[in-house]
Amino acid sequence: MKRILSFLALTAMILSVSCKKNDDPKKPDDKKDEEKEYVAPITLDGDFSDWAKLDASKTASCTLKAADTWAYPEIKSAKVYADELFVFVYMEFNTAVLSPESGSHFALYINGDGNTATGGYNGQWDQGETPCIDVLVMGTYFDPDAGGWIKDLDCEVYAWNGEPNTDGWSWGDVEVADFAQGKCTNKGMEFALSRDLYPAGTFAEEFSIGFQLQTNGWDATGALPNAEPSDDNPSGKAPLLTVKVNK
């Protein structure tokens, strides 16, 4: 699997990619030496203000519905922006109810290949008869013994190793440096995932993702997306959030 520059290094410099030389003599050649620069749309620094500057039409997002009745209300909103190199993720805490304690964890559940025939685990989402989460990124975001909020998140990565389209907790450790980087404050968290380092095949042009907070021995306390309860859906479960890559 190809290694690319980690996001933390990327935030300190600009990755430059040379444009192709113009070999057509009929077309102007005055830009043949011009370089095309990749500028990260999000700076991974715990300052979430740059998320508001993104084009909303190019950003997948979800917000908490039915906060008074949803069983997992600790996430207020979530956003995802994906480009040719990275998937950027933002989770905003619902500070009105969030009560972190020892063993408070975050989790990103990713159907990165976009295939409903692979992966598993139902979680807090409506995935029908084909639960299809391939990759789990998780870690601790609050620990009183470590000073409280953990600014630089240690992102552990797991791949589904159970039977396809089954539920349960069947995850295997994945050793993949630099796939996931994360920052945290008492307001929320942001992440950058390297598409080239996706540990379960190819990160598709269209994929889906779910967001979760956990505490008390891995009990879910926050989950998005969710839906307004109805007669047909009294639990308020929703599908995973669909994300399309911006080109």
Tab-separated table of C-alpha atoms in Angstrom:
chain	number	residue	atom	x	y	z
A	1	MET	CA	0.000	0.000	0.000
A	2	LYS	CA	1.437	3.315	-1.036
A	3	ARG	CA	2.607	5.641	1.741
A	4	ILE	CA	1.979	9.369	1.333
A	5	LEU	CA	2.893	12.393	3.411
A	6	SER	CA	1.048	12.478	6.727
A	7	PHE	CA	-1.500	15.210	7.244
A	8	LEU	CA	0.402	16.715	10.133
A	9	ALA	CA	3.322	17.341	7.823
A	10	LEU	CA	0.942	18.567	5.145
A	11	THR	CA	-0.339	21.340	7.408
A	12	ALA	CA	3.193	22.730	7.638
A	13	MET	CA	3.814	22.875	3.896
A	14	ILE	CA	2.110	22.903	0.485
A	15	LEU	CA	2.175	19.822	-1.670
A	16	SER	CA	3.002	20.940	-5.208
A	17	VAL	CA	2.088	18.900	-8.247
A	18	SER	CA	3.492	19.915	-11.636
A	19	CYS	CA	1.055	20.428	-14.464
A	20	LYS	CA	1.584	18.529	-17.685
A	21	LYS	CA	3.706	20.328	-20.240
A	22	ASN	CA	1.779	21.735	-23.195
A	23	ASP	CA	3.003	19.811	-26.251
A	24	ASP	CA	0.478	21.319	-28.650
A	25	PRO	CA	2.222	24.067	-30.669
A	26	LYS	CA	-1.154	25.516	-31.610
A	27	LYS	CA	-1.944	26.405	-28.007
A	28	PRO	CA	-0.230	29.029	-25.827
A	29	ASP	CA	2.652	27.656	-23.843
A	30	ASP	CA	3.210	30.538	-21.453
A	31	LYS	CA	1.938	28.499	-18.476
A	32	LYS	CA	3.974	25.376	-19.068
A	33	ASP	CA	6.084	25.971	-15.956
A	34	GLU	CA	3.168	26.938	-13.768
A	35	GLU	CA	2.578	24.620	-10.838
A	36	LYS	CA	-0.750	23.423	-9.560
A	37	GLU	CA	-0.785	23.565	-5.779
A	38	TYR	CA	-2.818	21.445	-3.393
A	39	VAL	CA	-4.003	23.532	-0.468
A	40	ALA	CA	-5.767	21.630	2.285
A	41	PRO	CA	-9.306	22.993	2.770
A	42	ILE	CA	-9.119	22.247	6.496
A	43	THR	CA	-6.233	22.894	8.865
A	44	LEU	CA	-6.101	20.194	11.505
A	45	ASP	CA	-5.470	22.353	14.566
A	46	GLY	CA	-8.548	22.207	16.801
A	47	ASP	CA	-9.783	25.579	15.519
A	48	PHE	CA	-13.029	24.636	13.811
A	49	SER	CA	-13.790	28.031	12.249
A	50	ASP	CA	-12.518	26.963	8.814
A	51	TRP	CA	-15.357	24.440	8.519
A	52	ALA	CA	-17.829	27.327	8.189
A	53	LYS	CA	-15.924	28.578	5.133
A	54	LEU	CA	-16.467	25.412	3.100
A	55	ASP	CA	-19.003	25.293	0.278
A	56	ALA	CA	-22.034	23.729	1.969
A	57	SER	CA	-23.095	22.110	-1.317
A	58	LYS	CA	-19.834	20.132	-1.310
A	59	THR	CA	-19.985	19.137	2.352
A	60	ALA	CA	-21.981	16.194	3.695
A	61	SER	CA	-23.550	17.008	7.049
A	62	CYS	CA	-26.066	15.895	9.636
A	63	THR	CA	-27.500	17.420	12.801
A	64	LEU	CA	-29.082	15.999	15.923
A	65	LYS	CA	-32.813	15.295	15.600
A	66	ALA	CA	-35.232	14.822	18.508
A	67	ALA	CA	-32.580	15.569	21.120
A	68	ASP	CA	-35.000	14.956	23.980
A	69	THR	CA	-35.904	11.429	22.874
A	70	TRP	CA	-32.868	10.163	20.945
A	71	ALA	CA	-31.008	7.685	23.131
A	72	TYR	CA	-27.560	8.913	22.032
A	73	PRO	CA	-27.651	12.751	22.102
A	74	GLU	CA	-24.030	13.715	22.878
A	75	ILE	CA	-23.125	14.677	19.267
A	76	LYS	CA	-24.787	17.881	18.049
A	77	SER	CA	-23.652	17.832	14.435
A	78	ALA	CA	-21.145	16.266	12.043
A	79	LYS	CA	-19.615	17.283	8.710
A	80	VAL	CA	-17.475	15.530	6.114
A	81	TYR	CA	-15.523	17.059	3.242
A	82	ALA	CA	-13.662	14.696	0.912
A	83	ASP	CA	-11.240	15.568	-1.881
A	84	GLU	CA	-8.734	13.668	-4.021
A	85	LEU	CA	-6.318	13.139	-1.126
A	86	PHE	CA	-8.160	13.325	2.196
A	87	VAL	CA	-11.450	12.822	3.976
A	88	PHE	CA	-11.924	15.565	6.587
A	89	VAL	CA	-14.351	14.893	9.445
A	90	TYR	CA	-15.799	17.213	12.100
A	91	MET	CA	-17.865	16.220	15.131
A	92	GLU	CA	-19.435	18.929	17.300
A	93	PHE	CA	-20.232	17.991	20.890
A	94	ASN	CA	-23.683	18.575	22.329
A	95	THR	CA	-22.257	20.389	25.343
A	96	ALA	CA	-25.700	20.682	26.954
A	97	VAL	CA	-25.641	16.961	27.757
A	98	LEU	CA	-22.043	15.824	27.232
A	99	SER	CA	-20.540	14.478	30.445
A	100	PRO	CA	-17.124	12.994	29.674
A	101	GLU	CA	-15.443	10.819	32.260
A	102	SER	CA	-12.718	8.242	32.463
A	103	GLY	CA	-12.910	6.011	29.397
A	104	SER	CA	-14.668	8.420	27.033
A	105	HIS	CA	-14.123	7.295	23.461
A	106	PHE	CA	-14.842	8.449	19.914
A	107	ALA	CA	-15.568	6.170	16.959
A	108	LEU	CA	-15.903	6.627	13.200
A	109	TYR	CA	-17.611	3.770	11.370
A	110	ILE	CA	-16.775	3.797	7.663
A	111	ASN	CA	-18.173	1.933	4.670
A	112	GLY	CA	-15.270	3.252	2.639
A	113	ASP	CA	-15.557	0.975	-0.379
A	114	GLY	CA	-19.205	1.947	-0.815
A	115	ASN	CA	-20.117	-1.732	-1.157
A	116	THR	CA	-23.083	-3.077	0.811
A	117	ALA	CA	-21.903	-6.674	0.251
A	118	THR	CA	-18.804	-6.263	2.435
A	119	GLY	CA	-18.307	-5.356	6.076
A	120	GLY	CA	-20.761	-5.676	8.939
A	121	TYR	CA	-21.896	-4.246	12.337
A	122	ASN	CA	-25.271	-2.553	12.731
A	123	GLY	CA	-24.442	-0.018	15.438
A	124	GLN	CA	-26.950	2.812	15.939
A	125	TRP	CA	-27.888	3.032	12.252
A	126	ASP	CA	-30.477	1.664	9.879
A	127	GLN	CA	-28.520	-0.476	7.429
A	128	GLY	CA	-31.341	-2.823	6.506
A	129	GLU	CA	-30.323	-6.439	5.980
A	130	THR	CA	-26.789	-5.559	4.887
A	131	PRO	CA	-24.718	-3.930	7.636
A	132	CYS	CA	-21.604	-2.950	5.709
A	133	ILE	CA	-19.086	-1.048	7.848
A	134	ASP	CA	-15.543	-1.982	6.793
A	135	VAL	CA	-13.311	0.198	8.984
A	136	LEU	CA	-13.507	1.510	12.546
A	137	VAL	CA	-11.378	4.439	13.744
A	138	MET	CA	-11.536	4.936	17.490
A	139	GLY	CA	-9.689	6.225	20.530
A	140	THR	CA	-9.958	8.143	23.793
A	141	TYR	CA	-10.877	11.837	23.754
A	142	PHE	CA	-11.139	12.520	27.502
A	143	ASP	CA	-9.131	11.036	30.348
A	144	PRO	CA	-8.931	12.656	33.821
A	145	ASP	CA	-5.696	10.816	34.527
A	146	ALA	CA	-4.126	12.425	31.436
A	147	GLY	CA	-5.298	15.953	32.230
A	148	GLY	CA	-8.818	15.791	30.762
A	149	TRP	CA	-9.311	16.649	27.092
A	150	ILE	CA	-6.813	14.931	24.823
A	151	LYS	CA	-5.699	17.487	22.252
A	152	ASP	CA	-3.768	15.136	19.951
A	153	LEU	CA	-5.939	12.085	19.430
A	154	ASP	CA	-4.433	8.616	19.162
A	155	CYS	CA	-6.496	7.066	16.368
A	156	GLU	CA	-6.635	3.278	16.492
A	157	VAL	CA	-7.713	1.579	13.269
A	158	TYR	CA	-9.611	-1.706	12.882
A	159	ALA	CA	-11.014	-3.613	9.908
A	160	TRP	CA	-14.097	-5.830	9.937
A	161	ASN	CA	-13.084	-9.492	10.094
A	162	GLY	CA	-16.450	-11.150	10.678
A	163	GLU	CA	-18.770	-12.696	8.117
A	164	PRO	CA	-20.103	-10.144	5.603
A	165	ASN	CA	-23.363	-8.406	6.520
A	166	THR	CA	-23.489	-9.713	10.075
A	167	ASP	CA	-23.714	-7.874	13.383
A	168	GLY	CA	-21.539	-8.295	16.469
A	169	TRP	CA	-18.119	-6.962	17.426
A	170	SER	CA	-15.660	-8.589	15.006
A	171	TRP	CA	-12.761	-6.229	14.419
A	172	GLY	CA	-9.091	-6.859	13.727
A	173	ASP	CA	-6.238	-4.455	14.448
A	174	VAL	CA	-4.734	-2.725	11.425
A	175	GLU	CA	-1.187	-1.382	11.446
A	176	VAL	CA	-1.341	1.581	9.066
A	177	ALA	CA	0.665	4.662	10.008
A	178	ASP	CA	-0.742	8.087	9.130
A	179	PHE	CA	-4.154	6.889	7.910
A	180	ALA	CA	-6.019	8.835	10.602
A	181	GLN	CA	-5.039	12.025	12.435
A	182	GLY	CA	-7.257	13.826	14.955
A	183	LYS	CA	-7.519	16.912	17.172
A	184	CYS	CA	-9.881	17.553	20.087
A	185	THR	CA	-11.121	20.419	22.263
A	186	ASN	CA	-13.988	20.703	24.725
A	187	LYS	CA	-16.164	21.775	21.762
A	188	GLY	CA	-15.579	18.913	19.375
A	189	MET	CA	-13.137	16.933	17.239
A	190	GLU	CA	-11.768	17.018	13.706
A	191	PHE	CA	-9.990	14.352	11.707
A	192	ALA	CA	-8.134	13.836	8.456
A	193	LEU	CA	-8.165	10.407	6.817
A	194	SER	CA	-5.718	9.640	4.008
A	195	ARG	CA	-7.602	8.111	1.088
A	196	ASP	CA	-4.496	6.389	-0.281
A	197	LEU	CA	-3.967	4.556	3.006
A	198	TYR	CA	-7.503	3.180	3.421
A	199	PRO	CA	-6.941	-0.246	5.030
A	200	ALA	CA	-9.864	-2.110	3.421
A	201	GLY	CA	-9.478	-1.860	-0.343
A	202	THR	CA	-10.073	1.405	-2.174
A	203	PHE	CA	-11.688	4.510	-0.703
A	204	ALA	CA	-14.580	4.936	-3.134
A	205	GLU	CA	-15.766	8.131	-4.803
A	206	GLU	CA	-19.000	7.697	-2.840
A	207	PHE	CA	-18.981	6.165	0.627
A	208	SER	CA	-20.832	6.355	3.948
A	209	ILE	CA	-19.936	7.014	7.573
A	210	GLY	CA	-21.397	7.049	11.077
A	211	PHE	CA	-20.259	8.970	14.174
A	212	GLN	CA	-20.278	7.794	17.765
A	213	LEU	CA	-19.212	8.687	21.313
A	214	GLN	CA	-18.859	6.025	23.983
A	215	THR	CA	-18.319	5.810	27.728
A	216	ASN	CA	-18.823	3.450	30.682
A	217	GLY	CA	-17.261	0.382	29.144
A	218	TRP	CA	-17.996	1.211	25.512
A	219	ASP	CA	-21.682	2.120	25.888
A	220	ALA	CA	-22.791	4.480	23.096
A	221	THR	CA	-23.754	7.926	24.395
A	222	GLY	CA	-23.682	9.878	21.130
A	223	ALA	CA	-24.549	8.790	17.588
A	224	LEU	CA	-25.288	10.488	14.279
A	225	PRO	CA	-26.955	10.479	11.840
A	226	ASN	CA	-30.362	9.987	13.433
A	227	ALA	CA	-33.963	10.704	12.417
A	228	GLU	CA	-37.171	12.060	13.879
A	229	PRO	CA	-39.116	9.151	15.450
A	230	SER	CA	-42.229	8.073	13.581
A	231	ASP	CA	-44.785	5.273	13.647
A	232	ASP	CA	-42.652	3.382	11.115
A	233	ASN	CA	-39.383	4.253	12.833
A	234	PRO	CA	-40.037	4.705	16.568
A	235	SER	CA	-36.346	4.335	17.472
A	236	GLY	CA	-35.268	7.226	15.237
A	237	LYS	CA	-32.484	5.306	13.502
A	238	ALA	CA	-31.172	6.682	10.205
A	239	PRO	CA	-28.830	5.382	7.488
A	240	LEU	CA	-25.133	6.198	7.561
A	241	LEU	CA	-24.213	9.604	6.125
A	242	THR	CA	-23.460	9.434	2.382
A	243	VAL	CA	-20.374	11.357	1.210
A	244	LYS	CA	-19.250	12.147	-2.340
A	245	VAL	CA	-15.645	13.018	-3.163
A	246	ASN	CA	-15.070	16.518	-4.585
A	247	LYS	CA	-12.863	16.476	-7.672
